[in-house]
């Protein structure tokens, strides 16, 4: 009798807990923000947007740089409302360089770090610009490169050293023919090994209730569901949240129904193992969402302003302004800043900007980034909370660089044929890319919809206000750029005041050609692209 009654009771308790938890999940949605353990996501109306608090109190430079950092100095500044410490690579001009009036900020693309701007002494945009007299800084936004989470200088240095060692280890493993596939840093489920093991103290079935302690599993499940309702605040609508919760409920219910607990004890054991695995997998997904919990607006409203304030404090430009160059998403961030300032009537803290392969609207182009559109379904985004771009590219590199070149087409997304030295291309692929939050990709996919890129609330469209800027812009495109084709760049260029915008397309019909990263690290960039940028910035460095 005990063998039948105990599992049935457990099944009943679990079903009750599931219904109770999901009911709580549904009805707590309007109030869930107040229960967050972490600070709530900030959103601004157009009228109320203002820069975040300065981060000087926790800013610091690192005296002993990680080996992966090739800058003269490595600095850290706190990202507001988080425990992220943003890395700033600093390059000093040599004594013989011409004097300049403004420091230069470099912003990288989505899921990339500072290495793309400093591939080698012979192919380093950062070094070239500092050699032209510009005090040059590269910002690594949260989650990129040597930006780390930490509360003190010792912890920051230890974490940065660990990231550096891991990046170098990935490159070495691929060179040695070892698979680089791995999970993102510091990401794991909260279940320990002992949690997933069930020990039975005796052979009598009556001992099941005491040994398993079903209340522990029910408690974990309820806790996970409550965390889900809290952490998805601002990420999904109420209807989408209910859809996702129903998916998990159906999955667990199927386990309960299929096991036929009242018939065989062995199937009950299998059920509890599968149920535990289901909960653990879902827990890991939530942990990923918590760790990678930011979007484009976080970069725009927090990371970039904090870095700019820090750079100005270090360099003290007379007019309080910076020059800036942004590649890919870095240029999109610069356009978004101009749009914000334009609608608010504020004087931008940028003297002039250069965008490389950037656009606010990709609807008219055949960009390869349309591959991101499936992530526009938030339910699918929950299934894929992060995209480990660095790991995926490192794993694909041998298939793209060696015969029979099964994934050779990937190289064309990065660099045109013969435009980048093979060793530099290898370094770029293995060391430049990072893990990307699905939330960030979800917001960026709005650039493929009518009216172009918008804020996280879907109410502010950046291209609508770009014409109000008073900042000079040099917009550069590559003729063979499959990620941001020239027509996408031109779509944004035509929105800017004609007297302030300069458009340059690199690449000739018979070659050479420029793909997405050739504008920064291609073999001819130092002869063709860099001087063009220096000339433009020099004209506006008064």
PDB file of N, CA and C in Angstrom, residues 462-532:
ATOM      1  N   UNK A 462      15.243  56.336 -32.707  1.00  0.00           N
ATOM      2  CA  UNK A 462      16.430  57.189 -32.745  1.00  0.00           C
ATOM      3  C   UNK A 462      16.576  57.937 -34.064  1.00  0.00           C
ATOM      4  N   UNK A 463      16.192  57.331 -35.174  1.00  0.00           N
ATOM      5  CA  UNK A 463      16.386  57.990 -36.464  1.00  0.00           C
ATOM      6  C   UNK A 463      15.472  59.201 -36.637  1.00  0.00           C
ATOM      7  N   UNK A 464      14.371  59.244 -35.878  1.00  0.00           N
ATOM      8  CA  UNK A 464      13.418  60.346 -36.022  1.00  0.00           C
ATOM      9  C   UNK A 464      13.993  61.690 -35.590  1.00  0.00           C
ATOM     10  N   UNK A 465      15.049  61.669 -34.785  1.00  0.00           N
ATOM     11  CA  UNK A 465      15.572  62.916 -34.222  1.00  0.00           C
ATOM     12  C   UNK A 465      17.027  63.181 -34.593  1.00  0.00           C
ATOM     13  N   UNK A 466      17.564  62.375 -35.495  1.00  0.00           N
ATOM     14  CA  UNK A 466      18.970  62.525 -35.859  1.00  0.00           C
ATOM     15  C   UNK A 466      19.222  63.836 -36.608  1.00  0.00           C
ATOM     16  N   UNK A 467      18.209  64.347 -37.294  1.00  0.00           N
ATOM     17  CA  UNK A 467      18.378  65.579 -38.078  1.00  0.00           C
ATOM     18  C   UNK A 467      18.569  66.809 -37.191  1.00  0.00           C
ATOM     19  N   UNK A 468      18.333  66.663 -35.890  1.00  0.00           N
ATOM     20  CA  UNK A 468      18.446  67.804 -34.980  1.00  0.00           C
ATOM     21  C   UNK A 468      19.858  68.007 -34.449  1.00  0.00           C
ATOM     22  N   UNK A 469      20.784  67.142 -34.799  1.00  0.00           N
ATOM     23  CA  UNK A 469      22.127  67.230 -34.252  1.00  0.00           C
ATOM     24  C   UNK A 469      22.910  68.403 -34.845  1.00  0.00           C
ATOM     25  N   UNK A 470      23.893  68.856 -34.095  1.00  0.00           N
ATOM     26  CA  UNK A 470      24.806  69.894 -34.582  1.00  0.00           C
ATOM     27  C   UNK A 470      26.253  69.400 -34.562  1.00  0.00           C
ATOM     28  N   UNK A 471      26.439  68.070 -34.525  1.00  0.00           N
ATOM     29  CA  UNK A 471      27.760  67.464 -34.444  1.00  0.00           C
ATOM     30  C   UNK A 471      28.198  66.981 -35.829  1.00  0.00           C
ATOM     31  N   UNK A 472      29.401  67.334 -36.280  1.00  0.00           N
ATOM     32  CA  UNK A 472      29.907  66.833 -37.560  1.00  0.00           C
ATOM     33  C   UNK A 472      30.094  65.319 -37.533  1.00  0.00           C
ATOM     34  N   UNK A 473      29.737  64.665 -38.638  1.00  0.00           N
ATOM     35  CA  UNK A 473      29.781  63.207 -38.716  1.00  0.00           C
ATOM     36  C   UNK A 473      30.494  62.770 -39.992  1.00  0.00           C
ATOM     37  N   UNK A 474      31.427  61.843 -39.849  1.00  0.00           N
ATOM     38  CA  UNK A 474      32.011  61.142 -40.985  1.00  0.00           C
ATOM     39  C   UNK A 474      31.499  59.704 -40.933  1.00  0.00           C
ATOM     40  N   UNK A 475      30.732  59.303 -41.940  1.00  0.00           N
ATOM     41  CA  UNK A 475      30.173  57.950 -41.995  1.00  0.00           C
ATOM     42  C   UNK A 475      30.908  57.161 -43.075  1.00  0.00           C
ATOM     43  N   UNK A 476      31.473  56.014 -42.677  1.00  0.00           N
ATOM     44  CA  UNK A 476      32.295  55.208 -43.574  1.00  0.00           C
ATOM     45  C   UNK A 476      31.646  53.843 -43.776  1.00  0.00           C
ATOM     46  N   UNK A 477      31.671  53.378 -45.025  1.00  0.00           N
ATOM     47  CA  UNK A 477      31.120  52.066 -45.368  1.00  0.00           C
ATOM     48  C   UNK A 477      32.139  51.275 -46.175  1.00  0.00           C
ATOM     49  N   UNK A 478      32.001  49.936 -46.122  1.00  0.00           N
ATOM     50  CA  UNK A 478      32.836  49.055 -46.920  1.00  0.00           C
ATOM     51  C   UNK A 478      32.027  48.450 -48.050  1.00  0.00           C
ATOM     52  N   UNK A 479      32.600  48.384 -49.259  1.00  0.00           N
ATOM     53  CA  UNK A 479      31.831  47.962 -50.423  1.00  0.00           C
ATOM     54  C   UNK A 479      31.388  46.505 -50.375  1.00  0.00           C
ATOM     55  N   UNK A 480      32.109  45.649 -49.639  1.00  0.00           N
ATOM     56  CA  UNK A 480      31.748  44.237 -49.528  1.00  0.00           C
ATOM     57  C   UNK A 480      31.321  43.873 -48.099  1.00  0.00           C
ATOM     58  N   UNK A 481      30.780  44.818 -47.392  1.00  0.00           N
ATOM     59  CA  UNK A 481      30.323  44.581 -46.027  1.00  0.00           C
ATOM     60  C   UNK A 481      28.973  43.878 -46.070  1.00  0.00           C
ATOM     61  N   UNK A 482      28.947  42.621 -45.653  1.00  0.00           N
ATOM     62  CA  UNK A 482      27.707  41.847 -45.660  1.00  0.00           C
ATOM     63  C   UNK A 482      26.889  42.056 -44.391  1.00  0.00           C
ATOM     64  N   UNK A 483      27.512  42.601 -43.347  1.00  0.00           N
ATOM     65  CA  UNK A 483      26.821  42.838 -42.084  1.00  0.00           C
ATOM     66  C   UNK A 483      26.115  44.191 -42.091  1.00  0.00           C
ATOM     67  N   UNK A 484      26.839  45.214 -42.486  1.00  0.00           N
ATOM     68  CA  UNK A 484      26.239  46.548 -42.635  1.00  0.00           C
ATOM     69  C   UNK A 484      26.565  47.057 -44.040  1.00  0.00           C
ATOM     70  N   UNK A 485      25.770  46.656 -45.033  1.00  0.00           N
ATOM     71  CA  UNK A 485      26.033  47.045 -46.423  1.00  0.00           C
ATOM     72  C   UNK A 485      25.988  48.562 -46.615  1.00  0.00           C
ATOM     73  N   UNK A 486      26.630  49.068 -47.651  1.00  0.00           N
ATOM     74  CA  UNK A 486      26.636  50.518 -47.890  1.00  0.00           C
ATOM     75  C   UNK A 486      25.250  51.136 -47.928  1.00  0.00           C
ATOM     76  N   UNK A 487      24.275  50.424 -48.488  1.00  0.00           N
ATOM     77  CA  UNK A 487      22.929  51.006 -48.550  1.00  0.00           C
ATOM     78  C   UNK A 487      22.326  51.211 -47.163  1.00  0.00           C
ATOM     79  N   UNK A 488      22.719  50.384 -46.192  1.00  0.00           N
ATOM     80  CA  UNK A 488      22.252  50.591 -44.817  1.00  0.00           C
ATOM     81  C   UNK A 488      22.901  51.839 -44.219  1.00  0.00           C
ATOM     82  N   UNK A 489      24.201  52.007 -44.466  1.00  0.00           N
ATOM     83  CA  UNK A 489      24.897  53.210 -43.978  1.00  0.00           C
ATOM     84  C   UNK A 489      24.267  54.451 -44.596  1.00  0.00           C
ATOM     85  N   UNK A 490      24.002  54.401 -45.891  1.00  0.00           N
ATOM     86  CA  UNK A 490      23.422  55.551 -46.592  1.00  0.00           C
ATOM     87  C   UNK A 490      22.031  55.889 -46.070  1.00  0.00           C
ATOM     88  N   UNK A 491      21.305  54.884 -45.611  1.00  0.00           N
ATOM     89  CA  UNK A 491      19.956  55.113 -45.067  1.00  0.00           C
ATOM     90  C   UNK A 491      19.998  56.038 -43.863  1.00  0.00           C
ATOM     91  N   UNK A 492      21.051  55.926 -43.048  1.00  0.00           N
ATOM     92  CA  UNK A 492      21.204  56.811 -41.891  1.00  0.00           C
ATOM     93  C   UNK A 492      21.840  58.133 -42.287  1.00  0.00           C
ATOM     94  N   UNK A 493      22.781  58.096 -43.220  1.00  0.00           N
ATOM     95  CA  UNK A 493      23.477  59.317 -43.647  1.00  0.00           C
ATOM     96  C   UNK A 493      22.483  60.363 -44.156  1.00  0.00           C
ATOM     97  N   UNK A 494      21.488  59.928 -44.897  1.00  0.00           N
ATOM     98  CA  UNK A 494      20.555  60.889 -45.497  1.00  0.00           C
ATOM     99  C   UNK A 494      19.669  61.582 -44.464  1.00  0.00           C
ATOM    100  N   UNK A 495      19.679  61.095 -43.213  1.00  0.00           N
ATOM    101  CA  UNK A 495      18.895  61.726 -42.153  1.00  0.00           C
ATOM    102  C   UNK A 495      19.644  62.867 -41.479  1.00  0.00           C
ATOM    103  N   UNK A 496      20.956  62.925 -41.665  1.00  0.00           N
ATOM    104  CA  UNK A 496      21.793  63.929 -40.998  1.00  0.00           C
ATOM    105  C   UNK A 496      21.801  65.237 -41.782  1.00  0.00           C
ATOM    106  N   UNK A 497      22.020  66.365 -41.113  1.00  0.00           N
ATOM    107  CA  UNK A 497      22.126  67.650 -41.827  1.00  0.00           C
ATOM    108  C   UNK A 497      23.234  67.592 -42.879  1.00  0.00           C
ATOM    109  N   UNK A 498      22.922  68.013 -44.091  1.00  0.00           N
ATOM    110  CA  UNK A 498      23.868  67.873 -45.196  1.00  0.00           C
ATOM    111  C   UNK A 498      25.173  68.625 -44.950  1.00  0.00           C
ATOM    112  N   UNK A 499      25.085  69.743 -44.259  1.00  0.00           N
ATOM    113  CA  UNK A 499      26.286  70.535 -44.027  1.00  0.00           C
ATOM    114  C   UNK A 499      27.187  69.953 -42.949  1.00  0.00           C
ATOM    115  N   UNK A 500      26.717  68.894 -42.268  1.00  0.00           N
ATOM    116  CA  UNK A 500      27.495  68.315 -41.172  1.00  0.00           C
ATOM    117  C   UNK A 500      27.978  66.892 -41.463  1.00  0.00           C
ATOM    118  N   UNK A 501      27.454  66.252 -42.488  1.00  0.00           N
ATOM    119  CA  UNK A 501      27.776  64.852 -42.719  1.00  0.00           C
ATOM    120  C   UNK A 501      28.686  64.689 -43.935  1.00  0.00           C
ATOM    121  N   UNK A 502      29.667  63.804 -43.781  1.00  0.00           N
ATOM    122  CA  UNK A 502      30.555  63.400 -44.872  1.00  0.00           C
ATOM    123  C   UNK A 502      30.458  61.891 -45.003  1.00  0.00           C
ATOM    124  N   UNK A 503      30.235  61.417 -46.222  1.00  0.00           N
ATOM    125  CA  UNK A 503      30.081  59.981 -46.454  1.00  0.00           C
ATOM    126  C   UNK A 503      31.216  59.487 -47.337  1.00  0.00           C
ATOM    127  N   UNK A 504      31.836  58.370 -46.918  1.00  0.00           N
ATOM    128  CA  UNK A 504      32.937  57.788 -47.677  1.00  0.00           C
ATOM    129  C   UNK A 504      32.746  56.275 -47.763  1.00  0.00           C
ATOM    130  N   UNK A 505      32.781  55.772 -48.986  1.00  0.00           N
ATOM    131  CA  UNK A 505      32.672  54.329 -49.225  1.00  0.00           C
ATOM    132  C   UNK A 505      34.014  53.823 -49.743  1.00  0.00           C
ATOM    133  N   UNK A 506      34.590  52.835 -49.038  1.00  0.00           N
ATOM    134  CA  UNK A 506      35.875  52.283 -49.418  1.00  0.00           C
ATOM    135  C   UNK A 506      35.691  50.981 -50.195  1.00  0.00           C
ATOM    136  N   UNK A 507      36.538  50.807 -51.226  1.00  0.00           N
ATOM    137  CA  UNK A 507      36.469  49.627 -52.079  1.00  0.00           C
ATOM    138  C   UNK A 507      36.287  50.021 -53.527  1.00  0.00           C
ATOM    139  N   UNK A 508      36.942  49.293 -54.418  1.00  0.00           N
ATOM    140  CA  UNK A 508      36.874  49.568 -55.838  1.00  0.00           C
ATOM    141  C   UNK A 508      36.270  48.373 -56.582  1.00  0.00           C
ATOM    142  N   UNK A 509      35.740  48.646 -57.763  1.00  0.00           N
ATOM    143  CA  UNK A 509      35.111  47.582 -58.549  1.00  0.00           C
ATOM    144  C   UNK A 509      36.067  46.427 -58.825  1.00  0.00           C
ATOM    145  N   UNK A 510      37.304  46.734 -59.121  1.00  0.00           N
ATOM    146  CA  UNK A 510      38.303  45.719 -59.415  1.00  0.00           C
ATOM    147  C   UNK A 510      39.135  45.358 -58.187  1.00  0.00           C
ATOM    148  N   UNK A 511      38.755  45.874 -57.035  1.00  0.00           N
ATOM    149  CA  UNK A 511      39.493  45.609 -55.812  1.00  0.00           C
ATOM    150  C   UNK A 511      40.478  46.737 -55.518  1.00  0.00           C
ATOM    151  N   UNK A 512      40.947  46.869 -54.304  1.00  0.00           N
ATOM    152  CA  UNK A 512      40.617  45.992 -53.175  1.00  0.00           C
ATOM    153  C   UNK A 512      39.189  46.219 -52.665  1.00  0.00           C
ATOM    154  N   UNK A 513      38.713  45.252 -51.881  1.00  0.00           N
ATOM    155  CA  UNK A 513      37.374  45.338 -51.308  1.00  0.00           C
ATOM    156  C   UNK A 513      37.456  45.385 -49.789  1.00  0.00           C
ATOM    157  N   UNK A 514      36.436  45.976 -49.184  1.00  0.00           N
ATOM    158  CA  UNK A 514      36.388  46.122 -47.731  1.00  0.00           C
ATOM    159  C   UNK A 514      35.146  45.442 -47.163  1.00  0.00           C
ATOM    160  N   UNK A 515      35.358  44.468 -46.275  1.00  0.00           N
ATOM    161  CA  UNK A 515      34.264  43.846 -45.528  1.00  0.00           C
ATOM    162  C   UNK A 515      34.155  44.511 -44.153  1.00  0.00           C
ATOM    163  N   UNK A 516      33.402  43.914 -43.254  1.00  0.00           N
ATOM    164  CA  UNK A 516      33.012  44.591 -42.013  1.00  0.00           C
ATOM    165  C   UNK A 516      34.195  45.007 -41.150  1.00  0.00           C
ATOM    166  N   UNK A 517      35.178  44.136 -40.984  1.00  0.00           N
ATOM    167  CA  UNK A 517      36.303  44.447 -40.096  1.00  0.00           C
ATOM    168  C   UNK A 517      37.526  44.975 -40.837  1.00  0.00           C
ATOM    169  N   UNK A 518      37.486  44.999 -42.166  1.00  0.00           N
ATOM    170  CA  UNK A 518      38.611  45.538 -42.926  1.00  0.00           C
ATOM    171  C   UNK A 518      38.768  47.035 -42.721  1.00  0.00           C
ATOM    172  N   UNK A 519      37.675  47.721 -42.388  1.00  0.00           N
ATOM    173  CA  UNK A 519      37.741  49.160 -42.153  1.00  0.00           C
ATOM    174  C   UNK A 519      38.582  49.487 -40.926  1.00  0.00           C
ATOM    175  N   UNK A 520      38.724  48.511 -40.021  1.00  0.00           N
ATOM    176  CA  UNK A 520      39.496  48.724 -38.794  1.00  0.00           C
ATOM    177  C   UNK A 520      40.846  48.008 -38.849  1.00  0.00           C
ATOM    178  N   UNK A 521      40.842  46.748 -39.311  1.00  0.00           N
ATOM    179  CA  UNK A 521      42.063  45.955 -39.249  1.00  0.00           C
ATOM    180  C   UNK A 521      42.556  45.406 -40.562  1.00  0.00           C
ATOM    181  N   UNK A 522      41.989  45.830 -41.690  1.00  0.00           N
ATOM    182  CA  UNK A 522      42.431  45.344 -42.993  1.00  0.00           C
ATOM    183  C   UNK A 522      43.829  45.829 -43.330  1.00  0.00           C
ATOM    184  N   UNK A 523      44.504  45.127 -44.234  1.00  0.00           N
ATOM    185  CA  UNK A 523      45.900  45.441 -44.531  1.00  0.00           C
ATOM    186  C   UNK A 523      46.071  46.803 -45.191  1.00  0.00           C
ATOM    187  N   UNK A 524      45.031  47.324 -45.849  1.00  0.00           N
ATOM    188  CA  UNK A 524      45.118  48.627 -46.493  1.00  0.00           C
ATOM    189  C   UNK A 524      44.479  49.742 -45.673  1.00  0.00           C
ATOM    190  N   UNK A 525      43.901  49.401 -44.525  1.00  0.00           N
ATOM    191  CA  UNK A 525      43.228  50.417 -43.713  1.00  0.00           C
ATOM    192  C   UNK A 525      44.207  51.497 -43.250  1.00  0.00           C
ATOM    193  N   UNK A 526      45.417  51.089 -42.905  1.00  0.00           N
ATOM    194  CA  UNK A 526      46.410  52.047 -42.406  1.00  0.00           C
ATOM    195  C   UNK A 526      46.798  53.053 -43.488  1.00  0.00           C
ATOM    196  N   UNK A 527      46.653  52.684 -44.768  1.00  0.00           N
ATOM    197  CA  UNK A 527      47.009  53.579 -45.861  1.00  0.00           C
ATOM    198  C   UNK A 527      45.824  54.379 -46.375  1.00  0.00           C
ATOM    199  N   UNK A 528      44.628  53.805 -46.285  1.00  0.00           N
ATOM    200  CA  UNK A 528      43.473  54.449 -46.900  1.00  0.00           C
ATOM    201  C   UNK A 528      42.452  54.969 -45.904  1.00  0.00           C
ATOM    202  N   UNK A 529      42.076  54.137 -44.918  1.00  0.00           N
ATOM    203  CA  UNK A 529      40.995  54.512 -43.996  1.00  0.00           C
ATOM    204  C   UNK A 529      41.504  55.419 -42.880  1.00  0.00           C
ATOM    205  N   UNK A 530      42.582  55.027 -42.221  1.00  0.00           N
ATOM    206  CA  UNK A 530      43.081  55.794 -41.072  1.00  0.00           C
ATOM    207  C   UNK A 530      43.367  57.257 -41.416  1.00  0.00           C
ATOM    208  N   UNK A 531      44.099  57.539 -42.501  1.00  0.00           N
ATOM    209  CA  UNK A 531      44.377  58.948 -42.817  1.00  0.00           C
ATOM    210  C   UNK A 531      43.113  59.763 -43.068  1.00  0.00           C
ATOM    211  N   UNK A 532      42.098  59.124 -43.648  1.00  0.00           N
ATOM    212  CA  UNK A 532      40.829  59.813 -43.884  1.00  0.00           C
ATOM    213  C   UNK A 532      40.190  60.236 -42.566  1.00  0.00           C
TER     214      UNK A 532
END
